[in-house]
Every structure is written in C-alpha cells, then in structure tokens.
mmCIF file of N, CA and C in Angstrom:
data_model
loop_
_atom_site.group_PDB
_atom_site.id
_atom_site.type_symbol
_atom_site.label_atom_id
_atom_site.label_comp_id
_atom_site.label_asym_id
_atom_site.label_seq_id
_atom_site.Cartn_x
_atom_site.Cartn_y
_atom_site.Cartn_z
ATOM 1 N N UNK A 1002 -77.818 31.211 -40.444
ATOM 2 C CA UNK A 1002 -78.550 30.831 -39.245
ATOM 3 C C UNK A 1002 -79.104 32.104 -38.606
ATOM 4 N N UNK A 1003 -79.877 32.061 -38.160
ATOM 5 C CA UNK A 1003 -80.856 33.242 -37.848
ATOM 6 C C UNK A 1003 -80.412 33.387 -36.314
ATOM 7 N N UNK A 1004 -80.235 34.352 -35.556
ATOM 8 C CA UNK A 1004 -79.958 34.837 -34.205
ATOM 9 C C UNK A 1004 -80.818 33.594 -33.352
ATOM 10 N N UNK A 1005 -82.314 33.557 -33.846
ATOM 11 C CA UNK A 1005 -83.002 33.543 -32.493
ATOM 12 C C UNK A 1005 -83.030 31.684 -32.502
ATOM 13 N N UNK A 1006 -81.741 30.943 -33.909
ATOM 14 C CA UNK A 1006 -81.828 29.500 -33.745
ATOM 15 C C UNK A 1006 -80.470 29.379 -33.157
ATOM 16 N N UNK A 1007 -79.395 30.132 -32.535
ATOM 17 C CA UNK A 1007 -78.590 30.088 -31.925
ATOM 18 C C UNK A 1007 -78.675 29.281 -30.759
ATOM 19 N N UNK A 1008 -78.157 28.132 -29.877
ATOM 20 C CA UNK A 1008 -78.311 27.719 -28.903
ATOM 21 C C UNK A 1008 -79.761 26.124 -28.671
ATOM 22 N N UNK A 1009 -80.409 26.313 -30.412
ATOM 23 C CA UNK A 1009 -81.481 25.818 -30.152
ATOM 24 C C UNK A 1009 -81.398 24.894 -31.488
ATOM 25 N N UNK A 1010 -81.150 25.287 -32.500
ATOM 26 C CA UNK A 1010 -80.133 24.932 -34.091
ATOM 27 C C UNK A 1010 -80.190 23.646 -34.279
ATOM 28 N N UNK A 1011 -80.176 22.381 -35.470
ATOM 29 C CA UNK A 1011 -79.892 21.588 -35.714
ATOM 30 C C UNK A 1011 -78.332 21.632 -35.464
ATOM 31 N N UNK A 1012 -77.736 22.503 -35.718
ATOM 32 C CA UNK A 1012 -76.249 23.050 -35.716
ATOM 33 C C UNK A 1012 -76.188 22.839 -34.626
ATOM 34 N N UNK A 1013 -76.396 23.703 -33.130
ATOM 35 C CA UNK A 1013 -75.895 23.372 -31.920
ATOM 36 C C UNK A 1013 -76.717 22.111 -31.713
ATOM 37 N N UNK A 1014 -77.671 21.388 -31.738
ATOM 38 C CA UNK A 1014 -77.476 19.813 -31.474
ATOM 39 C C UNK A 1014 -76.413 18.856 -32.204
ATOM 40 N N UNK A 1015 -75.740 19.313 -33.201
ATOM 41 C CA UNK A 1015 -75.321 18.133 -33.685
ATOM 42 C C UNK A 1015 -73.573 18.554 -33.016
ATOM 43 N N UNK A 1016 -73.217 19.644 -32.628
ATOM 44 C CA UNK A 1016 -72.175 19.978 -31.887
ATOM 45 C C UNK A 1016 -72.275 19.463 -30.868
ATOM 46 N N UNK A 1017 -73.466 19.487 -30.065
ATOM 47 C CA UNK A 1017 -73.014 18.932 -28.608
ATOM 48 C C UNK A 1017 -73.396 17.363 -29.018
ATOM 49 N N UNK A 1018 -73.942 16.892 -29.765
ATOM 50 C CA UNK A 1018 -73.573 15.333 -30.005
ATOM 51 C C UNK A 1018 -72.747 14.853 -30.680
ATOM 52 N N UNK A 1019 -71.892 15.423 -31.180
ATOM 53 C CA UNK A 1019 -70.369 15.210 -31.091
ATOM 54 C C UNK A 1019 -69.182 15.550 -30.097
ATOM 55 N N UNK A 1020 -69.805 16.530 -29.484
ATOM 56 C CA UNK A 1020 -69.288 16.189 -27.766
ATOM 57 C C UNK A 1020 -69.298 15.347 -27.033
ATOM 58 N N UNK A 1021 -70.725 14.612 -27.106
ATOM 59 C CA UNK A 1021 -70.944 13.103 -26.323
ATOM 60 C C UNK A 1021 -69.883 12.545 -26.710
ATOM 61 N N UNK A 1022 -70.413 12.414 -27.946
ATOM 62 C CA UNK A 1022 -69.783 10.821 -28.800
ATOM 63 C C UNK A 1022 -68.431 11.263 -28.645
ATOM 64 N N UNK A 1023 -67.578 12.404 -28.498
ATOM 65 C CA UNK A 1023 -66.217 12.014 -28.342
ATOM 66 C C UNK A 1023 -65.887 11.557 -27.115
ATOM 67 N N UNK A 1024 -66.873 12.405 -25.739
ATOM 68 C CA UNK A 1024 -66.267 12.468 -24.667
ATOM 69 C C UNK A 1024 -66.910 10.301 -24.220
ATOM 70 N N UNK A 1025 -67.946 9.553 -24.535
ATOM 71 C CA UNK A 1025 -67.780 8.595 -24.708
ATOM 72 C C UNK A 1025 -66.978 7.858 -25.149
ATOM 73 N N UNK A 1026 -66.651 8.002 -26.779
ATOM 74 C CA UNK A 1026 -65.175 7.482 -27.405
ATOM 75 C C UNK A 1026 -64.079 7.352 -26.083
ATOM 76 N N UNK A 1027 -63.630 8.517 -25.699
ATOM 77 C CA UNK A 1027 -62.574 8.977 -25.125
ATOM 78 C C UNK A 1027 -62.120 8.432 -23.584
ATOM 79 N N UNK A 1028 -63.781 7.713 -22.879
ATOM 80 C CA UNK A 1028 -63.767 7.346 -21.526
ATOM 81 C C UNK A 1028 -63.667 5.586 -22.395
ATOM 82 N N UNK A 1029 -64.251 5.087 -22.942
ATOM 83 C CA UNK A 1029 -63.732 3.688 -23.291
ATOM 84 C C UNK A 1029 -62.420 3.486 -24.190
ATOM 85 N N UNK A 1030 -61.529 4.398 -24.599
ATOM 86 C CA UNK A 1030 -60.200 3.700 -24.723
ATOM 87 C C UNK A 1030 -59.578 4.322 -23.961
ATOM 88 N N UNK A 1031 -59.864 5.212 -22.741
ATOM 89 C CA UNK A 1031 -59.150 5.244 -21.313
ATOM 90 C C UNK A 1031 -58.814 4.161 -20.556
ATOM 91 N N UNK A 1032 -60.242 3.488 -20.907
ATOM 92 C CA UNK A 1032 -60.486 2.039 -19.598
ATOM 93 C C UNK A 1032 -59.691 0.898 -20.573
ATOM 94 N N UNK A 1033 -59.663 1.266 -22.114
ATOM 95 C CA UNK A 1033 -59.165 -0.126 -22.730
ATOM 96 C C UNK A 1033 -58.147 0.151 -22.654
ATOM 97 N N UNK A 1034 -57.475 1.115 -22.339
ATOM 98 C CA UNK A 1034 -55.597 1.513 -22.141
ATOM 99 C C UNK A 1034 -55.332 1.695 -20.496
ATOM 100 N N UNK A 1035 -55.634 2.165 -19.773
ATOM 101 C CA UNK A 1035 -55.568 1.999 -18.323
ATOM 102 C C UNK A 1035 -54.327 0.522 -17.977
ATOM 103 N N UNK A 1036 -55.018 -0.769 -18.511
ATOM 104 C CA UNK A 1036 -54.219 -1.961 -17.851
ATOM 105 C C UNK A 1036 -53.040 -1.929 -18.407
ATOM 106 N N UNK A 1037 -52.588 -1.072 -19.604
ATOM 107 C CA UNK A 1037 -51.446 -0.682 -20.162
ATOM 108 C C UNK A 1037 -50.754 0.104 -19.564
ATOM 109 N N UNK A 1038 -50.800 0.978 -18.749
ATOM 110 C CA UNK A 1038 -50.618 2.032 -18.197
ATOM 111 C C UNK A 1038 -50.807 3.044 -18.931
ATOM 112 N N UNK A 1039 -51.466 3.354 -20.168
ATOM 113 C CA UNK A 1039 -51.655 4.435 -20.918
ATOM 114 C C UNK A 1039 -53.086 5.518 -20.745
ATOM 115 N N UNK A 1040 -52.709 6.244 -21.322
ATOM 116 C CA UNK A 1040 -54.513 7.149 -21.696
ATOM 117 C C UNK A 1040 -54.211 7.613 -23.183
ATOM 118 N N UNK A 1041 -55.915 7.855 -23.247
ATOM 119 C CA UNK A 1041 -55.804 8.029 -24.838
ATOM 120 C C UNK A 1041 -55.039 9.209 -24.969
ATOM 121 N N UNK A 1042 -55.061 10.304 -24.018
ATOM 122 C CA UNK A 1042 -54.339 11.365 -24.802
ATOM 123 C C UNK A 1042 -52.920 11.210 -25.258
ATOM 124 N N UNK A 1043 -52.332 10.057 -24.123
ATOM 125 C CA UNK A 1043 -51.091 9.898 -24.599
ATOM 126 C C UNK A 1043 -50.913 8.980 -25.786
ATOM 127 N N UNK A 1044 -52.024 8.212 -25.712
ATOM 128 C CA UNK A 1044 -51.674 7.169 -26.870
ATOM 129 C C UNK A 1044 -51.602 7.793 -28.391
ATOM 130 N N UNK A 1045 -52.573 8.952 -28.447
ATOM 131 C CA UNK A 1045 -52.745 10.045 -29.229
ATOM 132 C C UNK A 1045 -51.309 10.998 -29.765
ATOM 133 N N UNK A 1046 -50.931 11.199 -28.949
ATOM 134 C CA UNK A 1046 -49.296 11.908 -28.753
ATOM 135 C C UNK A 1046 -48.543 10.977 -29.344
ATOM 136 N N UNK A 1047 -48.297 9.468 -28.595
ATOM 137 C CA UNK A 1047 -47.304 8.724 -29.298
ATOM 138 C C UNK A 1047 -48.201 8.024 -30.797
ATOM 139 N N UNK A 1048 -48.653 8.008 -31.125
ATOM 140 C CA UNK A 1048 -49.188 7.774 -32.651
ATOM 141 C C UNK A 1048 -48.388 8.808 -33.814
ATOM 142 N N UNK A 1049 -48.929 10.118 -32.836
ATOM 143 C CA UNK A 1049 -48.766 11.547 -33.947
ATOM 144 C C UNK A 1049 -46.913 11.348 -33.603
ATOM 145 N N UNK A 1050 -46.280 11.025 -32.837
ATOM 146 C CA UNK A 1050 -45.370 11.125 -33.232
ATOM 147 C C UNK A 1050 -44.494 9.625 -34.007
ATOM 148 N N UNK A 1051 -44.968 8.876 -33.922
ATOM 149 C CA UNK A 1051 -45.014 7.422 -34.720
ATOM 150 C C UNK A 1051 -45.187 8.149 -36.248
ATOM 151 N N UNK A 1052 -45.970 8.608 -36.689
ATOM 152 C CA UNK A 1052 -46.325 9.105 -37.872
ATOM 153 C C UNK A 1052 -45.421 10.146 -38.018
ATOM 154 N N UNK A 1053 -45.637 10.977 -36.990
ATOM 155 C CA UNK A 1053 -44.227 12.707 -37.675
ATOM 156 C C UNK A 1053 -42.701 12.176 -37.257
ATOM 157 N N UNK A 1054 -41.939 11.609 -37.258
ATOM 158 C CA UNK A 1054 -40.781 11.307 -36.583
ATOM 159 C C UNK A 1054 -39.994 12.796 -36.710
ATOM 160 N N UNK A 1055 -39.702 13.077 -35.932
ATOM 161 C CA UNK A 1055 -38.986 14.364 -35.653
ATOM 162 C C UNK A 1055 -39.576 15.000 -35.675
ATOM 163 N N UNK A 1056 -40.335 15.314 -35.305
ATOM 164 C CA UNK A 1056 -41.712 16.345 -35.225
ATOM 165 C C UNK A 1056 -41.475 17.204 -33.498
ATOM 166 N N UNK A 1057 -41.446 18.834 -34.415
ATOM 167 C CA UNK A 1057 -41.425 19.690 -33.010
ATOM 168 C C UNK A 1057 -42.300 19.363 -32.306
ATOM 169 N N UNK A 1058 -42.285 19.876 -30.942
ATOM 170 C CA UNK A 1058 -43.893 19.936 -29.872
ATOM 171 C C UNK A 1058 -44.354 20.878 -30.067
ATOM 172 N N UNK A 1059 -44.053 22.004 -30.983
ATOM 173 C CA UNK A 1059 -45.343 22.637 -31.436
ATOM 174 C C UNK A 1059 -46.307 21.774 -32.789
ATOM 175 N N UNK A 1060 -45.588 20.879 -33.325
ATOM 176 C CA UNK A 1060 -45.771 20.276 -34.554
ATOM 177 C C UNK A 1060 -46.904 19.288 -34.221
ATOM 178 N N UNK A 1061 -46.455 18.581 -32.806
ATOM 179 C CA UNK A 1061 -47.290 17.300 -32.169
ATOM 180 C C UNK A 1061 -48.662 17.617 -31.636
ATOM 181 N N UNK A 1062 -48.286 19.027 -31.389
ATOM 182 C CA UNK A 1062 -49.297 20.155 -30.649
ATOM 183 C C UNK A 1062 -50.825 20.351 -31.856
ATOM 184 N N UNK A 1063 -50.202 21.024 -33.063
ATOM 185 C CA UNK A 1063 -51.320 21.151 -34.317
ATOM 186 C C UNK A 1063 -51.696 19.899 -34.450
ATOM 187 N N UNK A 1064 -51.232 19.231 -34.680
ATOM 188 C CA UNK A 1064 -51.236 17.387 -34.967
ATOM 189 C C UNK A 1064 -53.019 16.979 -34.150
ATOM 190 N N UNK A 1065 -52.228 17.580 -32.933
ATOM 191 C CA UNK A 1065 -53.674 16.703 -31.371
ATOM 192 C C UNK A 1065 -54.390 17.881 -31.251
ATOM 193 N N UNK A 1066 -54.436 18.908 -31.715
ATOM 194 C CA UNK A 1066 -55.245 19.908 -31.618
ATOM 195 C C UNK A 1066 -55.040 20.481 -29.871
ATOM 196 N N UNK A 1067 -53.777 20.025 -29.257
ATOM 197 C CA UNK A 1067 -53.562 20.630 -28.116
ATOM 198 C C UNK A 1067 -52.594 22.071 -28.164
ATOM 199 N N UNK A 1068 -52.241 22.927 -26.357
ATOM 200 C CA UNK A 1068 -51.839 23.622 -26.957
ATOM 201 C C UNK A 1068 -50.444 23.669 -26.867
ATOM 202 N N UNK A 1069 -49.209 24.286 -27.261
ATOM 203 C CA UNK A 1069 -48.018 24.286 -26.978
ATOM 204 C C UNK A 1069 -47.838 24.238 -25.124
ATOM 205 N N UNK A 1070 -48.317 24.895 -24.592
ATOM 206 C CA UNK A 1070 -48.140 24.776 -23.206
ATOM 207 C C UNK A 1070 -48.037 23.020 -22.628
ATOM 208 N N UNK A 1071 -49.279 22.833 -23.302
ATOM 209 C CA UNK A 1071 -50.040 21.546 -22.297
ATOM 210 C C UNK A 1071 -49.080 20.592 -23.174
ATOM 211 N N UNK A 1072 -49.091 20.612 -24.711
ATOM 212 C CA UNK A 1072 -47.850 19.402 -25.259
ATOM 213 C C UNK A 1072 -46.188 19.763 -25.102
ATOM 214 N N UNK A 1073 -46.074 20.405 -24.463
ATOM 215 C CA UNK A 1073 -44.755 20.672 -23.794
ATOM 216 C C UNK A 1073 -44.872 20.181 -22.759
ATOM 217 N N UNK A 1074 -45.857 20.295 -21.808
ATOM 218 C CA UNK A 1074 -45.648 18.886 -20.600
ATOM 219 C C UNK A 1074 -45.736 17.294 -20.743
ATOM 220 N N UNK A 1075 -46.995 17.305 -21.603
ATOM 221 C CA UNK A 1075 -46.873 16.041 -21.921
ATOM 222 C C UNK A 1075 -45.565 15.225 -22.847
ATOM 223 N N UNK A 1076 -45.332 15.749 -23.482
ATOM 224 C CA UNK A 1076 -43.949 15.802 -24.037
ATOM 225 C C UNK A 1076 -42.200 15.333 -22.813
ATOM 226 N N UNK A 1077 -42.415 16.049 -22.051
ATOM 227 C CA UNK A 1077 -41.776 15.999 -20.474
ATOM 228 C C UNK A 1077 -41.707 14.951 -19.855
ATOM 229 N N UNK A 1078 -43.331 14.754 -19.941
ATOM 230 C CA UNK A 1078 -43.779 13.424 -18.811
ATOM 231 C C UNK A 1078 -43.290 11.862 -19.534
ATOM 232 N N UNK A 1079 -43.428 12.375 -20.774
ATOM 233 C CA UNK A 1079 -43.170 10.948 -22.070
ATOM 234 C C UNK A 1079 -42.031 10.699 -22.071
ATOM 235 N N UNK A 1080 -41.071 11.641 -21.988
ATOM 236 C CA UNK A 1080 -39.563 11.991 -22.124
ATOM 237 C C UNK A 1080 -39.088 10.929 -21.099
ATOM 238 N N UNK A 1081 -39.601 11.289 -19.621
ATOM 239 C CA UNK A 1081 -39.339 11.131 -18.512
ATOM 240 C C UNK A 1081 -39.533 9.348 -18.295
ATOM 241 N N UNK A 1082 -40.596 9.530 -18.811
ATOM 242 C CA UNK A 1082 -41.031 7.724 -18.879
ATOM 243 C C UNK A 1082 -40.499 6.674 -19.893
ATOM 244 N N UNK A 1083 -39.494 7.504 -20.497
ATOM 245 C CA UNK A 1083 -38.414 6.534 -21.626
ATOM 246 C C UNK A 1083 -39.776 5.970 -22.779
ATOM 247 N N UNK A 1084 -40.300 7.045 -23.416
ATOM 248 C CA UNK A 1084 -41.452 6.333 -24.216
ATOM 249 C C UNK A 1084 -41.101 7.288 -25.539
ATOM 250 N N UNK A 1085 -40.319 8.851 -25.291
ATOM 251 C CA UNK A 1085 -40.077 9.595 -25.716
ATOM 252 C C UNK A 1085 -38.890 9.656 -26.213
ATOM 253 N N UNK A 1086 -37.861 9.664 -27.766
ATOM 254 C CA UNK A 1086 -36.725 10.550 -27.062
ATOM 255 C C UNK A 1086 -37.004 12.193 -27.539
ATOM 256 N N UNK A 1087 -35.732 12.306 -27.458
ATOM 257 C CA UNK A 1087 -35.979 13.939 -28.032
ATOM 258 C C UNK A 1087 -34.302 14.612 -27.941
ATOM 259 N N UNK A 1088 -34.495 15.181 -29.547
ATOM 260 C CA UNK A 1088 -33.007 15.662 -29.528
ATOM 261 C C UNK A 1088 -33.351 17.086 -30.346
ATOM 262 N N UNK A 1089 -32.323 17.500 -30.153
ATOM 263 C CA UNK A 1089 -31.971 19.202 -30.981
ATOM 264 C C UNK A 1089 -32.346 19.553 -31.775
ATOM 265 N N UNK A 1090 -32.951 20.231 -32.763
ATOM 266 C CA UNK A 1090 -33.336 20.268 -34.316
ATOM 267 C C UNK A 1090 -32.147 21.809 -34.428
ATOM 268 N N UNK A 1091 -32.982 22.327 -35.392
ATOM 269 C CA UNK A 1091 -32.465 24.071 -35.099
ATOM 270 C C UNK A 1091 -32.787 24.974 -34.057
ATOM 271 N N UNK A 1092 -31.594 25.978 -33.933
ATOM 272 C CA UNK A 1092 -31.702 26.741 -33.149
ATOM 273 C C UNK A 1092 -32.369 26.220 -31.592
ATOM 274 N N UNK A 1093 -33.267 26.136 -30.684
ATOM 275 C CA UNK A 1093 -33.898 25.783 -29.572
ATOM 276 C C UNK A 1093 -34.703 24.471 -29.438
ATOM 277 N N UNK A 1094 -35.730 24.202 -30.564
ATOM 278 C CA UNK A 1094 -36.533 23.756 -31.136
ATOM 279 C C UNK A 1094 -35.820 22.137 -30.979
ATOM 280 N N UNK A 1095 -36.658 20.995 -30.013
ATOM 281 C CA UNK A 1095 -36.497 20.172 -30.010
ATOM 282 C C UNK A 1095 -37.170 19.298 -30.757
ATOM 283 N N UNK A 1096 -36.962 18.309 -31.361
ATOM 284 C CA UNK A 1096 -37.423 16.953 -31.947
ATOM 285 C C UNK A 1096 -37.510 16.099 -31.064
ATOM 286 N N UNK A 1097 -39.099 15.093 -31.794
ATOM 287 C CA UNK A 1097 -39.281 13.637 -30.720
ATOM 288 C C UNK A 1097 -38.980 12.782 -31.989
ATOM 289 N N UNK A 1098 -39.193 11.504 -31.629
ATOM 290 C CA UNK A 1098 -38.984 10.125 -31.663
ATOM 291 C C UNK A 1098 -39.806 9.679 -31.127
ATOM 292 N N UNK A 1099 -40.158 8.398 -31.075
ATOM 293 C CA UNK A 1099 -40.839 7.196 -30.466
ATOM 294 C C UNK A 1099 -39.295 6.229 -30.154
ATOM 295 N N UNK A 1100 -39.306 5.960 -28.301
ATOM 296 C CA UNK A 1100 -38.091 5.285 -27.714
ATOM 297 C C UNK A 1100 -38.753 3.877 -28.412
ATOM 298 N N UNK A 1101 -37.526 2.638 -28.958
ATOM 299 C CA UNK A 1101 -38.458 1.088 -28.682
ATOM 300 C C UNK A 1101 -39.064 1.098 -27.564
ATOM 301 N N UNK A 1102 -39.158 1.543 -26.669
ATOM 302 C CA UNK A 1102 -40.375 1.161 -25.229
ATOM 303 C C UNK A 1102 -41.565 1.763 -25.563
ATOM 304 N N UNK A 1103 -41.111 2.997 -26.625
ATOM 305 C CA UNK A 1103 -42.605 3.511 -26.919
ATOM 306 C C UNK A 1103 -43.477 3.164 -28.207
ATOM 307 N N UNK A 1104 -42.461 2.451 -28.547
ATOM 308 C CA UNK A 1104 -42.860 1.867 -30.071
ATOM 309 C C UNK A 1104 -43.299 0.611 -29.141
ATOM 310 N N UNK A 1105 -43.227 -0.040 -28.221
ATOM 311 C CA UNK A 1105 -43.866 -1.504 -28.338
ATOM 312 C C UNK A 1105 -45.053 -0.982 -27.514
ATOM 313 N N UNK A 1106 -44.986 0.250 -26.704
ATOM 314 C CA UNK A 1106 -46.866 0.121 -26.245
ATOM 315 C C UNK A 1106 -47.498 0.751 -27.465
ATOM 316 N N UNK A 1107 -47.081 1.102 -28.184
ATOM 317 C CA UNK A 1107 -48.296 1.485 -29.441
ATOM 318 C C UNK A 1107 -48.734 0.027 -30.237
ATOM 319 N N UNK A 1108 -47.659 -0.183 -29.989
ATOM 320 C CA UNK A 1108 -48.018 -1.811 -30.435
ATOM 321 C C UNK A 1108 -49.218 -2.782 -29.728
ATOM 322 N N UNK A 1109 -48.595 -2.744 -28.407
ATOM 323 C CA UNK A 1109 -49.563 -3.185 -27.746
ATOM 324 C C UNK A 1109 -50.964 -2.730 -27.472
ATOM 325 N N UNK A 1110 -50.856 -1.157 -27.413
ATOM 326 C CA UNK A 1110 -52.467 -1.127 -27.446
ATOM 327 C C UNK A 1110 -53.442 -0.632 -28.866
ATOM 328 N N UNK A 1111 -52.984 -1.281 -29.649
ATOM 329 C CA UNK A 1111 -53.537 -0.926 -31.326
ATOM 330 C C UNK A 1111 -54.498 -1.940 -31.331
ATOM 331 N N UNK A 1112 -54.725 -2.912 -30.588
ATOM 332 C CA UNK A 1112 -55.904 -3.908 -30.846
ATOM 333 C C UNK A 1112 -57.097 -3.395 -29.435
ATOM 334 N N UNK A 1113 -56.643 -3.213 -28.400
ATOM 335 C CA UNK A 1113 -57.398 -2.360 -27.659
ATOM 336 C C UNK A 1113 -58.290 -1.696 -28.282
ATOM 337 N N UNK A 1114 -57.264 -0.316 -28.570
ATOM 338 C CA UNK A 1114 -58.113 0.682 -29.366
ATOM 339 C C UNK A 1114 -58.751 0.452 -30.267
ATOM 340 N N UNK A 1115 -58.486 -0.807 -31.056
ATOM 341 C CA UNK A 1115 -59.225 -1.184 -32.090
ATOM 342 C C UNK A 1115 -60.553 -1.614 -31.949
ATOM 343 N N UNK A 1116 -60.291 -2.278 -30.553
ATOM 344 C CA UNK A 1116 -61.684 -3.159 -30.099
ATOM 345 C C UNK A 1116 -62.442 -1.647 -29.600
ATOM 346 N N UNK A 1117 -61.838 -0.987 -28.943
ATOM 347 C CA UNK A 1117 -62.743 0.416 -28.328
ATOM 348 C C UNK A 1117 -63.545 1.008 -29.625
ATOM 349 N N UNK A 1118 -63.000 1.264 -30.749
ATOM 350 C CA UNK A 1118 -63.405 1.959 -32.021
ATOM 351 C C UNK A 1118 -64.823 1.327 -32.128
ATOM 352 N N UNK A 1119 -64.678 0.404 -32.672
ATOM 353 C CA UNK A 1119 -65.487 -0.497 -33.592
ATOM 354 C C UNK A 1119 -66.579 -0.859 -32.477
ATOM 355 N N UNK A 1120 -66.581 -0.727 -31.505
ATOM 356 C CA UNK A 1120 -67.830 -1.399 -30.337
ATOM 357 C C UNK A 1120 -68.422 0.597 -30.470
ATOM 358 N N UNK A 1121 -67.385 1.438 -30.421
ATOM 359 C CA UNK A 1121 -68.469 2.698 -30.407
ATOM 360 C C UNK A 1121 -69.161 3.257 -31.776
ATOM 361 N N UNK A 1122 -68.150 2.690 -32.604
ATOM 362 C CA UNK A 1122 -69.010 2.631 -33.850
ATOM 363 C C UNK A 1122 -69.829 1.710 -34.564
ATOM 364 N N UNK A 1123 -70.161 0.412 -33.487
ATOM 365 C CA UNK A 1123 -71.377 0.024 -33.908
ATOM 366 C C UNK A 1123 -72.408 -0.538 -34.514
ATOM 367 N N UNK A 1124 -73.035 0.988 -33.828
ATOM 368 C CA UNK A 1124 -74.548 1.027 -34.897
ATOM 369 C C UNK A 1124 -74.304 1.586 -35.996
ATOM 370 N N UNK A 1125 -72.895 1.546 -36.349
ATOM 371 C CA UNK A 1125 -73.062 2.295 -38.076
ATOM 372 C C UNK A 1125 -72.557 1.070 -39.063
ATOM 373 N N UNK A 1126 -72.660 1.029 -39.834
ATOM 374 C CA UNK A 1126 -72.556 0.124 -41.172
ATOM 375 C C UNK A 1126 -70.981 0.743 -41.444
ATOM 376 N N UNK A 1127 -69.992 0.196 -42.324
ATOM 377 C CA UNK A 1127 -68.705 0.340 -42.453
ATOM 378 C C UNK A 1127 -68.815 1.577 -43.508
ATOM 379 N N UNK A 1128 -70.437 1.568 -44.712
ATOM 380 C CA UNK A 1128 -70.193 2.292 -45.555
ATOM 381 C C UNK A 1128 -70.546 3.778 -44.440
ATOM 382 N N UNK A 1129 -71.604 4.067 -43.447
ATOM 383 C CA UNK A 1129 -72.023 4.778 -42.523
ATOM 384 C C UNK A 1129 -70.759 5.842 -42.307
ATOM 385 N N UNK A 1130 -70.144 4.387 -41.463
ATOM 386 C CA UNK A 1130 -68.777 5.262 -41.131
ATOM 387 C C UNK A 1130 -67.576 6.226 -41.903
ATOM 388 N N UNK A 1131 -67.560 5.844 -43.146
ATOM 389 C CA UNK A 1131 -67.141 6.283 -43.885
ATOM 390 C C UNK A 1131 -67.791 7.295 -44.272
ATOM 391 N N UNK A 1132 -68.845 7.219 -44.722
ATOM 392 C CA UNK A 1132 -69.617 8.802 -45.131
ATOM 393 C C UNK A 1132 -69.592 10.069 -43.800
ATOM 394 N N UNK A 1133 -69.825 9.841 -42.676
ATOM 395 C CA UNK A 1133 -69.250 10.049 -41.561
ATOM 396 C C UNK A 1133 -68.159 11.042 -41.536
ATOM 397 N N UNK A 1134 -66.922 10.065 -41.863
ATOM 398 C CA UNK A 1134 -65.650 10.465 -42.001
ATOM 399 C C UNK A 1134 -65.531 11.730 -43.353
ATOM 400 N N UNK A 1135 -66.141 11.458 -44.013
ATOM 401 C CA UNK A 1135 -65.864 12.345 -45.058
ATOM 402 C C UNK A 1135 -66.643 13.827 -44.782
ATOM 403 N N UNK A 1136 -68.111 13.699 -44.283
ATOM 404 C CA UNK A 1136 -68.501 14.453 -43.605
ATOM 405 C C UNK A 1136 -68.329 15.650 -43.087
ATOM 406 N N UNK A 1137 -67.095 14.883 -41.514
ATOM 407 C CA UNK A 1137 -66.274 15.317 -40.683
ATOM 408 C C UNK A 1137 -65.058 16.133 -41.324
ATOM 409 N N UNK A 1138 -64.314 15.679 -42.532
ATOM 410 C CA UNK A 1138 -63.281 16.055 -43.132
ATOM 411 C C UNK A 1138 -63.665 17.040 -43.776
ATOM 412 N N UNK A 1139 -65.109 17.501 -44.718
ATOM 413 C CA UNK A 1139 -65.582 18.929 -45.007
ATOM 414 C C UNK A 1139 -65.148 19.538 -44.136
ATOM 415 N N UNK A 1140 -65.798 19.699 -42.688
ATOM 416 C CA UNK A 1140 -65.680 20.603 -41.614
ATOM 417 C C UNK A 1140 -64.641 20.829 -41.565
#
C-alpha cells in the first residue's frame, strides 16, 4: 500500500465497515439480551467459558479479545451474580465454570441471539456468509 492511500485505501474502508457492522451487530443483541438482564459482552464471556470449562481469566481474556484487567472484572461481577463459579487451578491462577444459573441464561438467550444474527446478516445468502467467514478467518 502506498503512503499517500493510507487513510483513503480500499483497506481503510473496509476496516471501518467492519467497525459499523460490528458496532451495529453489537447494539441489536444488547437490546435482544437487555429483557434478560444480559449484554453481549457478557453473553460473550459466558459462551467462551461454556466452551473452555476451567479456563483461566487470562484464557477467557485471549478467547474475547479483551484485556486481563477488564476480564478480571468482568469475571468478579459474574462471580458475584452466581452466573460464575470459580475455583483454584495452580499456584494463584483461578478457574471458571458456568454456575446452572449461568448455564440456563445461555440457554435462554441462544434464540435471541440467534434471531439478532440472522436479521443482521440478512442481505447475505447462507453461501455469502460463509465465504465471509472464511474470509475473516484468513485475517
């Protein structure tokens, strides 16, 4: 890429329109998790740890692309709200779980999110989305 297409780039348009499209994504399964009492970031957190069971909070952290600071609170707040557990591993280093209270709101909002997905994806065809995805997974 040449200096003077910096800022102006097919490259920086298609970055900041994947900024939209997430920060869109991200405000409609807020509102489709809200009556749950959830947000996506948390719903995000309890998934990755649904999937890693015993998974450090630095582990949950690479997982959500957040950073140890910020998934050490959220981690706290989850704990706190019986959605979390969390026990000892080695040395300092704690392990989560998903509590049953936190296993039944993932439950509950998996058709939400489902309905949020599929209304922002659309205008794409199923094969779309998929090429998409694979796309994305180069990067």
């Amino acid at each position: 890429m040449r200096q003077s297409d910096v800022g102006t780039g097919d490259a920086w348009r298609a970055g900041m329109l994947l900024r939209q499209i997430h920060q869109r994504k991200h405000q409609a399964i807020d509102a489709a998790l809200a009556p749950r009492g959830t947000s996506m970031s948390q719903y995000v957190v309890l998934v990755t740890i649904a999937e890693h069971p015993d998974a450090s909070s630095h582990e949950v952290a690479v997982h959500t692309a957040q950073t140890d600071q910020s998934m050490g609170a959220m981690l706290r707040r989850l704990v706190d709200d019986g959605l979390v557990e969390r026990t000892h591993g080695n040395r300092r280093v704690y392990r989560h779980r998903l509590s049953a209270r936190g296993r039944e709101l993932v439950a509950r909002c998996e058709g939400p999110v489902r309905i949020a997905l599929a209304e922002a994806f659309s205008p794409l065809s199923a094969e779309e989305v998929a090429q998409l995805r694979e796309l994305l997974e180069r990067l």
